[in-house]
Amino acid sequence: MPNVAFVAPFYLPTTLRFLEAAAGLADVRLGVVTQEPLERTPASLRRGVASHVRVEDALSAEGIHSGLRRLSAELGGIDRLLGALEELQVPLGELRDALGIAGMGAAAADNFRDKSRMKDVLRAHGLPCARHALVRGEGEATAFSDAAGFPLIVKPPAGSGARGTFRVETPAQLRTAIAMSGPSAERPTLIEEFVVGEEHSFDAVSVGGHVVWHSINHYLPSPLEVLREPWIQWCVLLPREVDSPRYEEIRRVAGPALDALGMETGLSHMEWFRRPDGSVAISEVGARPPGAQFVTLISQAHDFDLYRAWAHLLVFDEFDPPPRPYAAGAAYLRGQGRGPVRRVAGIEEIARDLGPLCVEWRLPRTGQAQSASYEGEGYIIVRHPRTEVVEEALGRIITEVRVELST
């Protein structure tokens, strides 16, 4: 029976879904390293957790290591080390290397986490991605803009979820973005050309260095546009036709890209663009499950539990690719104005007309605090065997549902 350590710094809703999936695995002894006290562990989860260790810092290698020493003493060793957050991948890789635990090591984790290094690796292997540079001040940023032209993207090298990302179209905007990011020799800022085109993701499971399954989605509109306009209600569409010839080019380069970055066994999340001429460009790749309810969306499209399949994959190196009987999509409901939710309109009509299509939701509540996340105040997930039905339903939801904030 393998002893598995799961690092969950905080009991966020999505983290708990992954943790519950790991706790539900048969023939596994699970320990948790967290900053949360035992009493905050849901009662339903405690039954599947053999050991709970609280540490001061469950995001650093040092803090996690202190917890692993205690877990190892209680469980009799550690065979696998898991964590779903982007910020955990490098410290977990360092600890796997240091402790001889199977799984992704620090070098590969760094390839995925450091977006500048990632693009260097991809370019070295002849794989398509945006031109980029690490800049340490305004002078280097201006030199890059002179060579690459505008528009450009300015972002942290180790960011995730488009946080701290700016699109700049003029020298003045570039100066502002550089001033806000505050680059230095110790903490440079990543600057890259802005790729024009449709934005998608390629979510894949690899086993032994081979892609054995993948899912593709469409962002409507792009994540950067969503961040620039906080009032936009947006959606993600997972077409049923995942093997369509129109995705042939990204399938051709995705496997070699994951191989070049060092993916052996795991679930990865790749952002990519289709340019107007049909060519593709890889934006960035994460060596962890996707966020923004994507794991739930994929589970709905395939009618299986990807949370549990991810945990099983990382513990046993096994994955049984499921069929895809449905298209699925999520509409993210975002408030107009500022402050707590004052009113939600249009839900009754959507429930009446689209009720059978809606398979999961978290609806905004009156008085609810404004979300700090680009996911907004709530979401509705829909699915149907026909992609066009899902796309039409998503369009209706983001058009007809209105979340009004206090001001």
PDB file of N, CA, C and O in Angstrom, residues 235-273:
ATOM      1  N   CYS A 235     -16.877  32.832 -21.348  1.00  0.00           N
ATOM      2  CA  CYS A 235     -17.168  31.398 -21.305  1.00  0.00           C
ATOM      3  C   CYS A 235     -16.032  30.594 -21.928  1.00  0.00           C
ATOM      4  O   CYS A 235     -15.173  31.115 -22.637  1.00  0.00           O
ATOM      5  N   VAL A 236     -16.059  29.320 -21.616  1.00  0.00           N
ATOM      6  CA  VAL A 236     -15.121  28.348 -22.167  1.00  0.00           C
ATOM      7  C   VAL A 236     -15.942  27.228 -22.783  1.00  0.00           C
ATOM      8  O   VAL A 236     -16.895  26.733 -22.164  1.00  0.00           O
ATOM      9  N   LEU A 237     -15.585  26.840 -23.996  1.00  0.00           N
ATOM     10  CA  LEU A 237     -16.305  25.797 -24.723  1.00  0.00           C
ATOM     11  C   LEU A 237     -15.376  24.621 -24.984  1.00  0.00           C
ATOM     12  O   LEU A 237     -14.286  24.790 -25.526  1.00  0.00           O
ATOM     13  N   LEU A 238     -15.795  23.423 -24.571  1.00  0.00           N
ATOM     14  CA  LEU A 238     -15.090  22.193 -24.900  1.00  0.00           C
ATOM     15  C   LEU A 238     -15.892  21.472 -25.982  1.00  0.00           C
ATOM     16  O   LEU A 238     -16.923  20.848 -25.690  1.00  0.00           O
ATOM     17  N   PRO A 239     -15.482  21.582 -27.244  1.00  0.00           N
ATOM     18  CA  PRO A 239     -16.240  20.933 -28.316  1.00  0.00           C
ATOM     19  C   PRO A 239     -16.154  19.412 -28.190  1.00  0.00           C
ATOM     20  O   PRO A 239     -15.141  18.871 -27.730  1.00  0.00           O
ATOM     21  N   ARG A 240     -17.205  18.755 -28.601  1.00  0.00           N
ATOM     22  CA  ARG A 240     -17.174  17.293 -28.579  1.00  0.00           C
ATOM     23  C   ARG A 240     -16.166  16.755 -29.593  1.00  0.00           C
ATOM     24  O   ARG A 240     -15.536  15.727 -29.374  1.00  0.00           O
ATOM     25  N   GLU A 241     -15.972  17.491 -30.691  1.00  0.00           N
ATOM     26  CA  GLU A 241     -15.143  17.026 -31.805  1.00  0.00           C
ATOM     27  C   GLU A 241     -13.666  17.292 -31.528  1.00  0.00           C
ATOM     28  O   GLU A 241     -12.973  18.003 -32.268  1.00  0.00           O
ATOM     29  N   VAL A 242     -13.148  16.713 -30.446  1.00  0.00           N
ATOM     30  CA  VAL A 242     -11.787  16.988 -30.030  1.00  0.00           C
ATOM     31  C   VAL A 242     -10.766  16.447 -31.029  1.00  0.00           C
ATOM     32  O   VAL A 242      -9.626  16.927 -31.103  1.00  0.00           O
ATOM     33  N   ASP A 243     -11.149  15.460 -31.837  1.00  0.00           N
ATOM     34  CA  ASP A 243     -10.238  14.885 -32.833  1.00  0.00           C
ATOM     35  C   ASP A 243     -10.422  15.493 -34.218  1.00  0.00           C
ATOM     36  O   ASP A 243      -9.940  14.948 -35.211  1.00  0.00           O
ATOM     37  N   SER A 244     -11.089  16.644 -34.293  1.00  0.00           N
ATOM     38  CA  SER A 244     -11.316  17.314 -35.575  1.00  0.00           C
ATOM     39  C   SER A 244      -9.989  17.644 -36.264  1.00  0.00           C
ATOM     40  O   SER A 244      -8.996  17.984 -35.603  1.00  0.00           O
ATOM     41  N   PRO A 245      -9.957  17.570 -37.610  1.00  0.00           N
ATOM     42  CA  PRO A 245      -8.733  17.945 -38.342  1.00  0.00           C
ATOM     43  C   PRO A 245      -8.274  19.367 -38.072  1.00  0.00           C
ATOM     44  O   PRO A 245      -7.091  19.673 -38.243  1.00  0.00           O
ATOM     45  N   ARG A 246      -9.176  20.260 -37.627  1.00  0.00           N
ATOM     46  CA  ARG A 246      -8.767  21.649 -37.401  1.00  0.00           C
ATOM     47  C   ARG A 246      -7.804  21.776 -36.227  1.00  0.00           C
ATOM     48  O   ARG A 246      -7.146  22.808 -36.058  1.00  0.00           O
ATOM     49  N   TYR A 247      -7.680  20.716 -35.406  1.00  0.00           N
ATOM     50  CA  TYR A 247      -6.734  20.729 -34.296  1.00  0.00           C
ATOM     51  C   TYR A 247      -5.481  19.907 -34.595  1.00  0.00           C
ATOM     52  O   TYR A 247      -4.670  19.650 -33.704  1.00  0.00           O
ATOM     53  N   GLU A 248      -5.316  19.531 -35.845  1.00  0.00           N
ATOM     54  CA  GLU A 248      -4.203  18.661 -36.201  1.00  0.00           C
ATOM     55  C   GLU A 248      -2.849  19.309 -35.905  1.00  0.00           C
ATOM     56  O   GLU A 248      -1.917  18.649 -35.430  1.00  0.00           O
ATOM     57  N   GLU A 249      -2.722  20.609 -36.173  1.00  0.00           N
ATOM     58  CA  GLU A 249      -1.429  21.265 -36.004  1.00  0.00           C
ATOM     59  C   GLU A 249      -1.011  21.332 -34.534  1.00  0.00           C
ATOM     60  O   GLU A 249       0.155  21.102 -34.201  1.00  0.00           O
ATOM     61  N   ILE A 250      -1.952  21.635 -33.629  1.00  0.00           N
ATOM     62  CA  ILE A 250      -1.566  21.682 -32.219  1.00  0.00           C
ATOM     63  C   ILE A 250      -1.279  20.283 -31.702  1.00  0.00           C
ATOM     64  O   ILE A 250      -0.365  20.086 -30.873  1.00  0.00           O
ATOM     65  N   ARG A 251      -1.990  19.275 -32.194  1.00  0.00           N
ATOM     66  CA  ARG A 251      -1.664  17.905 -31.788  1.00  0.00           C
ATOM     67  C   ARG A 251      -0.261  17.526 -32.250  1.00  0.00           C
ATOM     68  O   ARG A 251       0.456  16.798 -31.561  1.00  0.00           O
ATOM     69  N   ARG A 252       0.133  18.039 -33.410  1.00  0.00           N
ATOM     70  CA  ARG A 252       1.449  17.712 -33.960  1.00  0.00           C
ATOM     71  C   ARG A 252       2.577  18.277 -33.102  1.00  0.00           C
ATOM     72  O   ARG A 252       3.618  17.627 -32.935  1.00  0.00           O
ATOM     73  N   VAL A 253       2.395  19.470 -32.535  1.00  0.00           N
ATOM     74  CA  VAL A 253       3.492  20.100 -31.791  1.00  0.00           C
ATOM     75  C   VAL A 253       3.370  19.924 -30.279  1.00  0.00           C
ATOM     76  O   VAL A 253       4.360  20.083 -29.564  1.00  0.00           O
ATOM     77  N   ALA A 254       2.180  19.609 -29.773  1.00  0.00           N
ATOM     78  CA  ALA A 254       1.995  19.548 -28.320  1.00  0.00           C
ATOM     79  C   ALA A 254       2.815  18.436 -27.685  1.00  0.00           C
ATOM     80  O   ALA A 254       3.470  18.646 -26.651  1.00  0.00           O
ATOM     81  N   GLY A 255       2.788  17.255 -28.266  1.00  0.00           N
ATOM     82  CA  GLY A 255       3.556  16.138 -27.715  1.00  0.00           C
ATOM     83  C   GLY A 255       5.051  16.435 -27.658  1.00  0.00           C
ATOM     84  O   GLY A 255       5.678  16.277 -26.595  1.00  0.00           O
ATOM     85  N   PRO A 256       5.658  16.871 -28.777  1.00  0.00           N
ATOM     86  CA  PRO A 256       7.076  17.237 -28.722  1.00  0.00           C
ATOM     87  C   PRO A 256       7.381  18.355 -27.723  1.00  0.00           C
ATOM     88  O   PRO A 256       8.444  18.362 -27.099  1.00  0.00           O
ATOM     89  N   ALA A 257       6.443  19.321 -27.566  1.00  0.00           N
ATOM     90  CA  ALA A 257       6.660  20.400 -26.600  1.00  0.00           C
ATOM     91  C   ALA A 257       6.702  19.850 -25.177  1.00  0.00           C
ATOM     92  O   ALA A 257       7.590  20.205 -24.380  1.00  0.00           O
ATOM     93  N   LEU A 258       5.755  19.001 -24.833  1.00  0.00           N
ATOM     94  CA  LEU A 258       5.738  18.409 -23.493  1.00  0.00           C
ATOM     95  C   LEU A 258       6.977  17.553 -23.259  1.00  0.00           C
ATOM     96  O   LEU A 258       7.567  17.565 -22.170  1.00  0.00           O
ATOM     97  N   ASP A 259       7.400  16.827 -24.281  1.00  0.00           N
ATOM     98  CA  ASP A 259       8.598  16.000 -24.169  1.00  0.00           C
ATOM     99  C   ASP A 259       9.836  16.870 -23.947  1.00  0.00           C
ATOM    100  O   ASP A 259      10.683  16.566 -23.093  1.00  0.00           O
ATOM    101  N   ALA A 260       9.939  17.974 -24.702  1.00  0.00           N
ATOM    102  CA  ALA A 260      11.096  18.865 -24.569  1.00  0.00           C
ATOM    103  C   ALA A 260      11.171  19.477 -23.172  1.00  0.00           C
ATOM    104  O   ALA A 260      12.263  19.667 -22.616  1.00  0.00           O
ATOM    105  N   LEU A 261      10.020  19.782 -22.595  1.00  0.00           N
ATOM    106  CA  LEU A 261       9.985  20.405 -21.268  1.00  0.00           C
ATOM    107  C   LEU A 261      10.205  19.407 -20.136  1.00  0.00           C
ATOM    108  O   LEU A 261      10.485  19.811 -19.005  1.00  0.00           O
ATOM    109  N   GLY A 262      10.066  18.111 -20.439  1.00  0.00           N
ATOM    110  CA  GLY A 262      10.372  17.096 -19.437  1.00  0.00           C
ATOM    111  C   GLY A 262       9.181  16.413 -18.810  1.00  0.00           C
ATOM    112  O   GLY A 262       9.314  15.788 -17.752  1.00  0.00           O
ATOM    113  N   MET A 263       8.016  16.496 -19.444  1.00  0.00           N
ATOM    114  CA  MET A 263       6.838  15.829 -18.894  1.00  0.00           C
ATOM    115  C   MET A 263       6.961  14.315 -19.068  1.00  0.00           C
ATOM    116  O   MET A 263       7.116  13.820 -20.184  1.00  0.00           O
ATOM    117  N   GLU A 264       6.893  13.597 -17.966  1.00  0.00           N
ATOM    118  CA  GLU A 264       6.898  12.136 -18.004  1.00  0.00           C
ATOM    119  C   GLU A 264       5.491  11.609 -17.771  1.00  0.00           C
ATOM    120  O   GLU A 264       4.831  11.135 -18.679  1.00  0.00           O
ATOM    121  N   THR A 265       5.013  11.707 -16.525  1.00  0.00           N
ATOM    122  CA  THR A 265       3.669  11.244 -16.189  1.00  0.00           C
ATOM    123  C   THR A 265       2.956  12.342 -15.412  1.00  0.00           C
ATOM    124  O   THR A 265       3.449  12.806 -14.386  1.00  0.00           O
ATOM    125  N   GLY A 266       1.812  12.764 -15.931  1.00  0.00           N
ATOM    126  CA  GLY A 266       1.072  13.811 -15.256  1.00  0.00           C
ATOM    127  C   GLY A 266       0.030  14.444 -16.148  1.00  0.00           C
ATOM    128  O   GLY A 266      -0.133  14.072 -17.320  1.00  0.00           O
ATOM    129  N   LEU A 267      -0.689  15.419 -15.598  1.00  0.00           N
ATOM    130  CA  LEU A 267      -1.697  16.200 -16.318  1.00  0.00           C
ATOM    131  C   LEU A 267      -1.125  17.589 -16.551  1.00  0.00           C
ATOM    132  O   LEU A 267      -0.646  18.230 -15.616  1.00  0.00           O
ATOM    133  N   SER A 268      -1.163  18.059 -17.797  1.00  0.00           N
ATOM    134  CA  SER A 268      -0.610  19.368 -18.135  1.00  0.00           C
ATOM    135  C   SER A 268      -1.682  20.249 -18.766  1.00  0.00           C
ATOM    136  O   SER A 268      -2.682  19.765 -19.299  1.00  0.00           O
ATOM    137  N   HIS A 269      -1.431  21.565 -18.700  1.00  0.00           N
ATOM    138  CA  HIS A 269      -2.366  22.561 -19.237  1.00  0.00           C
ATOM    139  C   HIS A 269      -1.580  23.510 -20.138  1.00  0.00           C
ATOM    140  O   HIS A 269      -0.757  24.285 -19.660  1.00  0.00           O
ATOM    141  N   MET A 270      -1.836  23.437 -21.442  1.00  0.00           N
ATOM    142  CA  MET A 270      -1.116  24.236 -22.429  1.00  0.00           C
ATOM    143  C   MET A 270      -2.047  25.290 -23.024  1.00  0.00           C
ATOM    144  O   MET A 270      -3.131  24.973 -23.512  1.00  0.00           O
ATOM    145  N   GLU A 271      -1.616  26.552 -22.969  1.00  0.00           N
ATOM    146  CA  GLU A 271      -2.324  27.636 -23.638  1.00  0.00           C
ATOM    147  C   GLU A 271      -1.707  27.810 -25.022  1.00  0.00           C
ATOM    148  O   GLU A 271      -0.475  27.838 -25.151  1.00  0.00           O
ATOM    149  N   TRP A 272      -2.550  27.942 -26.047  1.00  0.00           N
ATOM    150  CA  TRP A 272      -2.016  28.093 -27.396  1.00  0.00           C
ATOM    151  C   TRP A 272      -2.929  28.968 -28.249  1.00  0.00           C
ATOM    152  O   TRP A 272      -4.106  29.163 -27.919  1.00  0.00           O
ATOM    153  N   PHE A 273      -2.361  29.509 -29.322  1.00  0.00           N
ATOM    154  CA  PHE A 273      -3.090  30.389 -30.231  1.00  0.00           C
ATOM    155  C   PHE A 273      -3.135  29.790 -31.623  1.00  0.00           C
ATOM    156  O   PHE A 273      -2.184  29.141 -32.071  1.00  0.00           O
TER     157      PHE A 273
END
